[in-house]
PDB file of C-alpha atoms in Angstrom:
ATOM      1  CA  ASP A  13      19.601 -11.990   0.639  1.00 90.00           C
ATOM      2  CA  ILE A  14      16.591 -11.217   2.784  1.00 96.00           C
ATOM      3  CA  GLN A  15      14.167 -14.123   3.210  1.00 97.00           C
ATOM      4  CA  MET A  16      10.439 -13.448   3.399  1.00 98.00           C
ATOM      5  CA  THR A  17       8.242 -16.012   5.140  1.00 98.00           C
ATOM      6  CA  GLN A  18       4.472 -15.909   4.933  1.00 98.00           C
ATOM      7  CA  SER A  19       2.020 -17.650   7.251  1.00 98.00           C
ATOM      8  CA  PRO A  20      -0.027 -19.596   6.646  1.00 97.00           C
ATOM      9  CA  SER A  21       0.845 -21.051   3.238  1.00 97.00           C
ATOM     10  CA  SER A  22      -2.808 -21.800   2.673  1.00 97.00           C
ATOM     11  CA  LEU A  23      -6.004 -20.772   4.355  1.00 95.00           C
ATOM     12  CA  SER A  24      -9.647 -21.754   4.007  1.00 96.00           C
ATOM     13  CA  ALA A  25     -12.271 -19.212   4.946  1.00 96.00           C
ATOM     14  CA  SER A  26     -15.871 -18.297   4.307  1.00 95.00           C
ATOM     15  CA  VAL A  27     -17.488 -15.244   2.782  1.00 95.00           C
ATOM     16  CA  GLY A  28     -17.834 -12.656   5.541  1.00 96.00           C
ATOM     17  CA  ASP A  29     -14.859 -13.929   7.576  1.00 96.00           C
ATOM     18  CA  ARG A  30     -11.943 -11.826   8.742  1.00 97.00           C
ATOM     19  CA  VAL A  31      -8.548 -13.191   7.805  1.00 97.00           C
ATOM     20  CA  ILE A  32      -4.997 -12.179   8.618  1.00 98.00           C
ATOM     21  CA  ILE A  33      -1.957 -13.158   6.580  1.00 98.00           C
ATOM     22  CA  THR A  34       1.423 -12.525   8.121  1.00 98.00           C
ATOM     23  CA  CYS A  35       4.828 -11.938   6.589  1.00 98.00           C
ATOM     24  CA  ARG A  36       8.150 -12.016   8.423  1.00 98.00           C
ATOM     25  CA  ALA A  37      11.434 -10.756   7.029  1.00 98.00           C
ATOM     26  CA  SER A  38      14.747 -12.365   7.986  1.00 98.00           C
ATOM     27  CA  GLN A  39      16.040  -8.894   8.860  1.00 98.00           C
ATOM     28  CA  SER A  40      14.459  -5.499   9.247  1.00 98.00           C
ATOM     29  CA  VAL A  41      13.073  -3.990   6.058  1.00 97.00           C
ATOM     30  CA  SER A  42      11.673  -0.911   7.828  1.00 97.00           C
ATOM     31  CA  SER A  43       8.437  -0.169   5.933  1.00 97.00           C
ATOM     32  CA  TYR A  44       9.757  -1.345   2.580  1.00 97.00           C
ATOM     33  CA  LEU A  45       7.049  -3.951   2.190  1.00 98.00           C
ATOM     34  CA  SER A  46       4.433  -4.474  -0.500  1.00 98.00           C
ATOM     35  CA  TRP A  47       1.480  -6.846  -0.837  1.00 98.00           C
ATOM     36  CA  TYR A  48       0.123  -8.328  -4.070  1.00 98.00           C
ATOM     37  CA  GLN A  49      -2.978 -10.293  -4.978  1.00 98.00           C
ATOM     38  CA  GLN A  50      -2.917 -12.859  -7.763  1.00 98.00           C
ATOM     39  CA  LYS A  51      -5.900 -14.684  -9.195  1.00 97.00           C
ATOM     40  CA  PRO A  52      -5.515 -17.855 -11.276  1.00 95.00           C
ATOM     41  CA  GLY A  53      -4.253 -17.173 -14.781  1.00 95.00           C
ATOM     42  CA  LYS A  54      -3.769 -13.475 -14.082  1.00 97.00           C
ATOM     43  CA  ALA A  55      -0.874 -11.186 -13.348  1.00 98.00           C
ATOM     44  CA  PRO A  56      -0.334 -10.090  -9.752  1.00 98.00           C
ATOM     45  CA  LYS A  57      -1.927  -6.826  -8.683  1.00 98.00           C
ATOM     46  CA  LEU A  58      -0.369  -4.372  -6.241  1.00 98.00           C
ATOM     47  CA  LEU A  59      -2.455  -3.931  -3.100  1.00 98.00           C
ATOM     48  CA  PHE A  60      -0.178  -2.053  -0.684  1.00 98.00           C
ATOM     49  CA  PHE A  61       3.224  -0.421  -0.646  1.00 97.00           C
ATOM     50  CA  ALA A  62       5.104   1.145   2.239  1.00 97.00           C
ATOM     51  CA  ALA A  63       3.536  -1.631   4.353  1.00 97.00           C
ATOM     52  CA  SER A  64       0.206   0.110   4.787  1.00 97.00           C
ATOM     53  CA  THR A  65      -0.410   2.516   1.883  1.00 97.00           C
ATOM     54  CA  PRO A  66      -3.158   1.175  -0.390  1.00 97.00           C
ATOM     55  CA  GLN A  67      -2.792   1.324  -4.124  1.00 97.00           C
ATOM     56  CA  SER A  68      -5.556   3.281  -5.793  1.00 96.00           C
ATOM     57  CA  GLY A  69      -8.795   1.333  -5.994  1.00 96.00           C
ATOM     58  CA  VAL A  70      -8.090  -1.187  -3.236  1.00 97.00           C
ATOM     59  CA  PRO A  71     -11.290  -1.815  -1.245  1.00 97.00           C
ATOM     60  CA  SER A  72     -11.297  -0.554   2.322  1.00 97.00           C
ATOM     61  CA  ARG A  73     -11.841  -4.073   3.712  1.00 97.00           C
ATOM     62  CA  PHE A  74      -8.137  -4.647   2.975  1.00 98.00           C
ATOM     63  CA  SER A  75      -5.506  -3.194   5.294  1.00 98.00           C
ATOM     64  CA  GLY A  76      -1.768  -3.552   5.710  1.00 98.00           C
ATOM     65  CA  SER A  77       0.258  -3.088   8.876  1.00 98.00           C
ATOM     66  CA  GLY A  78       3.638  -3.610  10.463  1.00 98.00           C
ATOM     67  CA  SER A  79       7.220  -2.443  10.234  1.00 98.00           C
ATOM     68  CA  GLY A  80      10.679  -3.825  10.818  1.00 97.00           C
ATOM     69  CA  ARG A  81      10.422  -7.587  10.439  1.00 98.00           C
ATOM     70  CA  ASP A  82       6.736  -8.334  11.007  1.00 98.00           C
ATOM     71  CA  PHE A  83       3.844  -7.415   8.746  1.00 98.00           C
ATOM     72  CA  ALA A  84       0.218  -8.343   8.259  1.00 98.00           C
ATOM     73  CA  LEU A  85      -2.424  -8.168   5.571  1.00 98.00           C
ATOM     74  CA  THR A  86      -5.936  -8.134   6.999  1.00 98.00           C
ATOM     75  CA  ILE A  87      -9.110  -8.657   5.046  1.00 97.00           C
ATOM     76  CA  THR A  88     -12.329  -7.959   6.910  1.00 94.00           C
ATOM     77  CA  SER A  89     -15.612  -9.369   5.646  1.00 93.00           C
ATOM     78  CA  LEU A  90     -14.246 -11.587   2.862  1.00 96.00           C
ATOM     79  CA  GLN A  91     -15.940 -11.246  -0.501  1.00 96.00           C
ATOM     80  CA  PRO A  92     -16.070 -13.940  -3.212  1.00 94.00           C
ATOM     81  CA  GLU A  93     -13.619 -11.980  -5.359  1.00 95.00           C
ATOM     82  CA  ASP A  94     -11.003 -12.003  -2.565  1.00 96.00           C
ATOM     83  CA  PHE A  95     -10.211 -15.686  -2.917  1.00 93.00           C
ATOM     84  CA  ALA A  96      -6.768 -15.598  -4.460  1.00 97.00           C
ATOM     85  CA  THR A  97      -3.086 -15.987  -3.629  1.00 98.00           C
ATOM     86  CA  TYR A  98      -1.366 -13.173  -1.740  1.00 98.00           C
ATOM     87  CA  TYR A  99       2.317 -12.343  -1.774  1.00 98.00           C
ATOM     88  CA  CYS A 100       4.404 -10.028   0.342  1.00 98.00           C
ATOM     89  CA  GLN A 101       7.580  -8.483  -1.087  1.00 98.00           C
ATOM     90  CA  GLU A 102      10.435  -6.510   0.406  1.00 97.00           C
ATOM     91  CA  SER A 103      11.724  -3.477  -1.464  1.00 96.00           C
ATOM     92  CA  PHE A 104      14.532  -2.806   1.025  1.00 96.00           C
ATOM     93  CA  THR A 105      16.996  -4.455  -1.357  1.00 94.00           C
ATOM     94  CA  ILE A 106      17.350  -4.282  -5.122  1.00 91.00           C
ATOM     95  CA  HIS A 107      16.346  -7.938  -5.348  1.00 92.00           C
ATOM     96  CA  ARG A 108      12.784  -7.290  -4.152  1.00 94.00           C
ATOM     97  CA  THR A 109      12.329 -10.782  -2.680  1.00 96.00           C
ATOM     98  CA  PHE A 110       8.820 -12.217  -2.510  1.00 98.00           C
ATOM     99  CA  GLY A 111       7.298 -14.394   0.155  1.00 98.00           C
ATOM    100  CA  GLN A 112       6.232 -17.870  -0.926  1.00 98.00           C
ATOM    101  CA  GLY A 113       2.581 -16.876  -1.134  1.00 98.00           C
ATOM    102  CA  THR A 114      -0.596 -17.571   0.828  1.00 98.00           C
ATOM    103  CA  LYS A 115      -3.429 -19.247  -1.026  1.00 98.00           C
ATOM    104  CA  LEU A 116      -6.815 -18.196   0.288  1.00 97.00           C
ATOM    105  CA  ASP A 117      -9.651 -20.443  -0.771  1.00 94.00           C
ATOM    106  CA  ILE A 118     -13.273 -20.955   0.020  1.00 88.00           C
ATOM    107  CA  LYS A 119     -14.158 -23.232   2.940  1.00 86.00           C
TER     108      LYS A 119
ATOM    109  CA  VAL B  13      -0.467   2.066 -18.594  1.00 97.00           C
ATOM    110  CA  GLN B  14      -0.016  -1.090 -20.632  1.00 98.00           C
ATOM    111  CA  LEU B  15       2.744  -3.658 -20.728  1.00 98.00           C
ATOM    112  CA  VAL B  16       2.456  -6.323 -23.426  1.00 98.00           C
ATOM    113  CA  GLU B  17       4.888  -9.202 -23.534  1.00 98.00           C
ATOM    114  CA  SER B  18       5.688 -11.363 -26.537  1.00 98.00           C
ATOM    115  CA  GLY B  19       8.278 -13.849 -27.712  1.00 98.00           C
ATOM    116  CA  GLY B  20       7.595 -16.819 -25.470  1.00 97.00           C
ATOM    117  CA  GLY B  21       7.236 -20.351 -26.729  1.00 98.00           C
ATOM    118  CA  LEU B  22       8.545 -23.893 -26.649  1.00 98.00           C
ATOM    119  CA  VAL B  23      12.302 -24.302 -26.925  1.00 98.00           C
ATOM    120  CA  GLN B  24      14.673 -27.210 -26.462  1.00 98.00           C
ATOM    121  CA  PRO B  25      17.194 -27.283 -23.610  1.00 98.00           C
ATOM    122  CA  GLY B  26      20.237 -25.261 -24.572  1.00 98.00           C
ATOM    123  CA  GLY B  27      18.207 -23.089 -26.904  1.00 98.00           C
ATOM    124  CA  SER B  28      17.512 -19.367 -26.910  1.00 98.00           C
ATOM    125  CA  LEU B  29      14.533 -17.035 -26.830  1.00 98.00           C
ATOM    126  CA  ARG B  30      14.155 -13.283 -26.857  1.00 98.00           C
ATOM    127  CA  LEU B  31      11.262 -11.807 -24.936  1.00 98.00           C
ATOM    128  CA  SER B  32       9.925  -8.345 -25.682  1.00 98.00           C
ATOM    129  CA  CYS B  33       7.698  -6.012 -23.713  1.00 98.00           C
ATOM    130  CA  ALA B  34       5.944  -3.093 -25.378  1.00 98.00           C
ATOM    131  CA  ALA B  35       5.122  -0.300 -22.958  1.00 98.00           C
ATOM    132  CA  SER B  36       2.558   2.430 -23.409  1.00 98.00           C
ATOM    133  CA  GLY B  37       0.617   4.987 -21.421  1.00 98.00           C
ATOM    134  CA  PHE B  38       3.564   6.350 -19.459  1.00 97.00           C
ATOM    135  CA  THR B  39       7.030   7.834 -19.942  1.00 97.00           C
ATOM    136  CA  PHE B  40       8.958   4.587 -20.263  1.00 97.00           C
ATOM    137  CA  SER B  41      12.373   6.225 -19.928  1.00 97.00           C
ATOM    138  CA  ASN B  42      11.477   7.444 -16.418  1.00 96.00           C
ATOM    139  CA  TYR B  43      11.150   3.986 -14.874  1.00 96.00           C
ATOM    140  CA  TRP B  44      13.221   1.026 -13.759  1.00 96.00           C
ATOM    141  CA  MET B  45      11.856  -2.081 -15.413  1.00 97.00           C
ATOM    142  CA  ARG B  46      12.023  -5.729 -14.412  1.00 98.00           C
ATOM    143  CA  TRP B  47      11.264  -9.227 -15.517  1.00 98.00           C
ATOM    144  CA  VAL B  48       9.587 -11.512 -12.983  1.00 98.00           C
ATOM    145  CA  ARG B  49       8.842 -15.183 -13.569  1.00 98.00           C
ATOM    146  CA  GLN B  50       6.514 -17.758 -12.127  1.00 98.00           C
ATOM    147  CA  ALA B  51       7.104 -21.468 -12.634  1.00 98.00           C
ATOM    148  CA  PRO B  52       3.969 -23.629 -12.949  1.00 96.00           C
ATOM    149  CA  GLY B  53       2.214 -23.799  -9.580  1.00 95.00           C
ATOM    150  CA  LYS B  54       4.996 -21.854  -7.880  1.00 97.00           C
ATOM    151  CA  GLY B  55       5.587 -18.388  -6.492  1.00 97.00           C
ATOM    152  CA  LEU B  56       7.015 -15.200  -7.931  1.00 98.00           C
ATOM    153  CA  GLU B  57      10.708 -14.727  -8.622  1.00 97.00           C
ATOM    154  CA  TRP B  58      12.474 -11.569  -9.713  1.00 96.00           C
ATOM    155  CA  VAL B  59      14.720 -12.371 -12.703  1.00 97.00           C
ATOM    156  CA  ALA B  60      16.347  -9.162 -13.921  1.00 98.00           C
ATOM    157  CA  ASN B  61      16.136  -5.415 -13.645  1.00 97.00           C
ATOM    158  CA  ILE B  62      17.381  -2.417 -15.605  1.00 97.00           C
ATOM    159  CA  LYS B  63      17.716   1.223 -14.675  1.00 96.00           C
ATOM    160  CA  GLU B  64      15.876   3.982 -16.515  1.00 96.00           C
ATOM    161  CA  ASP B  65      18.779   4.731 -18.854  1.00 96.00           C
ATOM    162  CA  GLY B  66      20.038   1.151 -19.068  1.00 96.00           C
ATOM    163  CA  SER B  67      23.225   1.963 -17.154  1.00 96.00           C
ATOM    164  CA  GLU B  68      22.579  -0.517 -14.355  1.00 96.00           C
ATOM    165  CA  LYS B  69      21.429  -4.112 -14.659  1.00 97.00           C
ATOM    166  CA  ASP B  70      21.157  -6.980 -12.220  1.00 96.00           C
ATOM    167  CA  TYR B  71      20.120 -10.608 -12.360  1.00 97.00           C
ATOM    168  CA  VAL B  72      19.050 -13.383 -10.054  1.00 96.00           C
ATOM    169  CA  GLU B  73      22.002 -15.699  -9.500  1.00 96.00           C
ATOM    170  CA  SER B  74      20.438 -18.624 -11.384  1.00 97.00           C
ATOM    171  CA  VAL B  75      20.360 -16.733 -14.711  1.00 98.00           C
ATOM    172  CA  LYS B  76      23.596 -14.759 -14.528  1.00 98.00           C
ATOM    173  CA  GLY B  77      25.694 -15.313 -17.630  1.00 97.00           C
ATOM    174  CA  ARG B  78      22.728 -16.751 -19.549  1.00 98.00           C
ATOM    175  CA  TYR B  79      20.166 -13.913 -19.617  1.00 98.00           C
ATOM    176  CA  THR B  80      20.617 -10.347 -20.786  1.00 98.00           C
ATOM    177  CA  ILE B  81      18.155  -7.581 -20.070  1.00 98.00           C
ATOM    178  CA  SER B  82      18.057  -4.507 -22.295  1.00 98.00           C
ATOM    179  CA  ARG B  83      15.795  -1.655 -23.233  1.00 98.00           C
ATOM    180  CA  ASP B  84      15.190   0.748 -26.092  1.00 98.00           C
ATOM    181  CA  ASN B  85      13.706   3.944 -24.715  1.00 98.00           C
ATOM    182  CA  ALA B  86      13.126   5.309 -28.210  1.00 98.00           C
ATOM    183  CA  LYS B  87      10.819   2.346 -28.851  1.00 98.00           C
ATOM    184  CA  ASP B  88       9.354   2.123 -25.335  1.00 98.00           C
ATOM    185  CA  SER B  89      10.448  -1.482 -25.214  1.00 98.00           C
ATOM    186  CA  LEU B  90      12.052  -3.893 -22.779  1.00 98.00           C
ATOM    187  CA  TYR B  91      13.809  -7.098 -23.766  1.00 98.00           C
ATOM    188  CA  LEU B  92      15.127 -10.288 -22.224  1.00 98.00           C
ATOM    189  CA  GLN B  93      17.572 -12.394 -24.198  1.00 98.00           C
ATOM    190  CA  MET B  94      17.603 -15.895 -22.758  1.00 98.00           C
ATOM    191  CA  ASP B  95      20.379 -18.276 -23.795  1.00 98.00           C
ATOM    192  CA  SER B  96      21.412 -21.766 -22.678  1.00 98.00           C
ATOM    193  CA  LEU B  97      17.884 -22.393 -21.498  1.00 98.00           C
ATOM    194  CA  ARG B  98      17.188 -25.140 -18.974  1.00 98.00           C
ATOM    195  CA  ALA B  99      14.074 -27.046 -18.000  1.00 98.00           C
ATOM    196  CA  GLU B 100      13.978 -25.095 -14.742  1.00 98.00           C
ATOM    197  CA  ASP B 101      13.582 -21.845 -16.700  1.00 98.00           C
ATOM    198  CA  THR B 102      10.085 -22.968 -17.695  1.00 98.00           C
ATOM    199  CA  ALA B 103       7.747 -20.277 -16.398  1.00 98.00           C
ATOM    200  CA  MET B 104       5.428 -17.432 -17.172  1.00 98.00           C
ATOM    201  CA  TYR B 105       7.553 -14.322 -17.618  1.00 98.00           C
ATOM    202  CA  PHE B 106       6.063 -10.978 -16.613  1.00 98.00           C
ATOM    203  CA  CYS B 107       7.238  -7.521 -17.614  1.00 98.00           C
ATOM    204  CA  VAL B 108       6.937  -5.225 -14.602  1.00 98.00           C
ATOM    205  CA  ARG B 109       7.248  -1.507 -13.897  1.00 97.00           C
ATOM    206  CA  ASP B 110       9.192  -0.662 -10.741  1.00 96.00           C
ATOM    207  CA  THR B 111       8.527   2.636  -9.005  1.00 93.00           C
ATOM    208  CA  ASP B 112      12.121   2.891  -7.722  1.00 88.00           C
ATOM    209  CA  GLY B 113      13.237   6.477  -8.077  1.00 80.00           C
ATOM    210  CA  ARG B 114       9.617   7.624  -8.388  1.00 85.00           C
ATOM    211  CA  SER B 115       8.490   6.567  -4.931  1.00 87.00           C
ATOM    212  CA  TYR B 116      10.304   6.530  -1.589  1.00 88.00           C
ATOM    213  CA  TYR B 117       8.915   3.025  -1.065  1.00 92.00           C
ATOM    214  CA  PRO B 118       9.313   1.162  -4.378  1.00 94.00           C
ATOM    215  CA  SER B 119       6.880  -1.434  -5.590  1.00 96.00           C
ATOM    216  CA  PHE B 120       5.832  -3.177  -8.786  1.00 97.00           C
ATOM    217  CA  ASP B 121       2.814  -1.117  -9.725  1.00 96.00           C
ATOM    218  CA  TYR B 122       2.052  -2.410 -13.219  1.00 98.00           C
ATOM    219  CA  TRP B 123       2.411  -5.894 -14.659  1.00 98.00           C
ATOM    220  CA  GLY B 124       1.952  -7.305 -18.115  1.00 98.00           C
ATOM    221  CA  ARG B 125      -0.154 -10.418 -18.680  1.00 98.00           C
ATOM    222  CA  GLY B 126       2.952 -12.509 -19.185  1.00 98.00           C
ATOM    223  CA  THR B 127       4.423 -14.723 -21.885  1.00 98.00           C
ATOM    224  CA  GLN B 128       4.911 -18.451 -21.380  1.00 98.00           C
ATOM    225  CA  VAL B 129       8.342 -19.991 -21.828  1.00 98.00           C
ATOM    226  CA  THR B 130       8.561 -23.777 -21.930  1.00 98.00           C
ATOM    227  CA  VAL B 131      11.923 -25.516 -22.102  1.00 98.00           C
ATOM    228  CA  SER B 132      11.510 -29.142 -23.071  1.00 97.00           C
ATOM    229  CA  SER B 133      12.821 -31.691 -25.534  1.00 96.00           C
TER     230      SER B 133
END
């Protein structure tokens, strides 16, 4: 199985900051990479698929990048509603393995 | 699009539960469907998936032989039969729509709110 490793596991930032969350696959997944946002007590929400294609309604301060093994989720000018846990996920295999998550909280 | 799970609850180790997911707002029979779980304070884990017509199914290794995924396209419903439950199966279980076959780059585009399964004596 492909392993997905996110960095960092947790991150403290302030409103207005720019943050980058990275995701590394144990083998190439081409652009078969999605990002999800999950707030406490809620279901995850799809942010990006195909590594960099935003789901409808995703604010433009979010962007996804990368291909192969290395990917990034960038949030420019953090807003209060962005504090959440973010997961990457490969869709190269049928198992759709998730990263362990990155918890973004307020500094 | 709506996915509404039901059937969770408290069950003793070794017991069984059957989860259901009622789908609406889309052509259910056109989509792969999955169950994803999240243990308390932990990350997301794919549990099982089923092809549009039910002809293909797959499971995470830890539930093989104990869980059975099924669907009824006439009722727009997804199911997960869980037998021989263990404490480590305790989690929130989400019903998820997979865009496989509908998108070149699949993803989980819609999620239900989840149903809690607690395995404890």
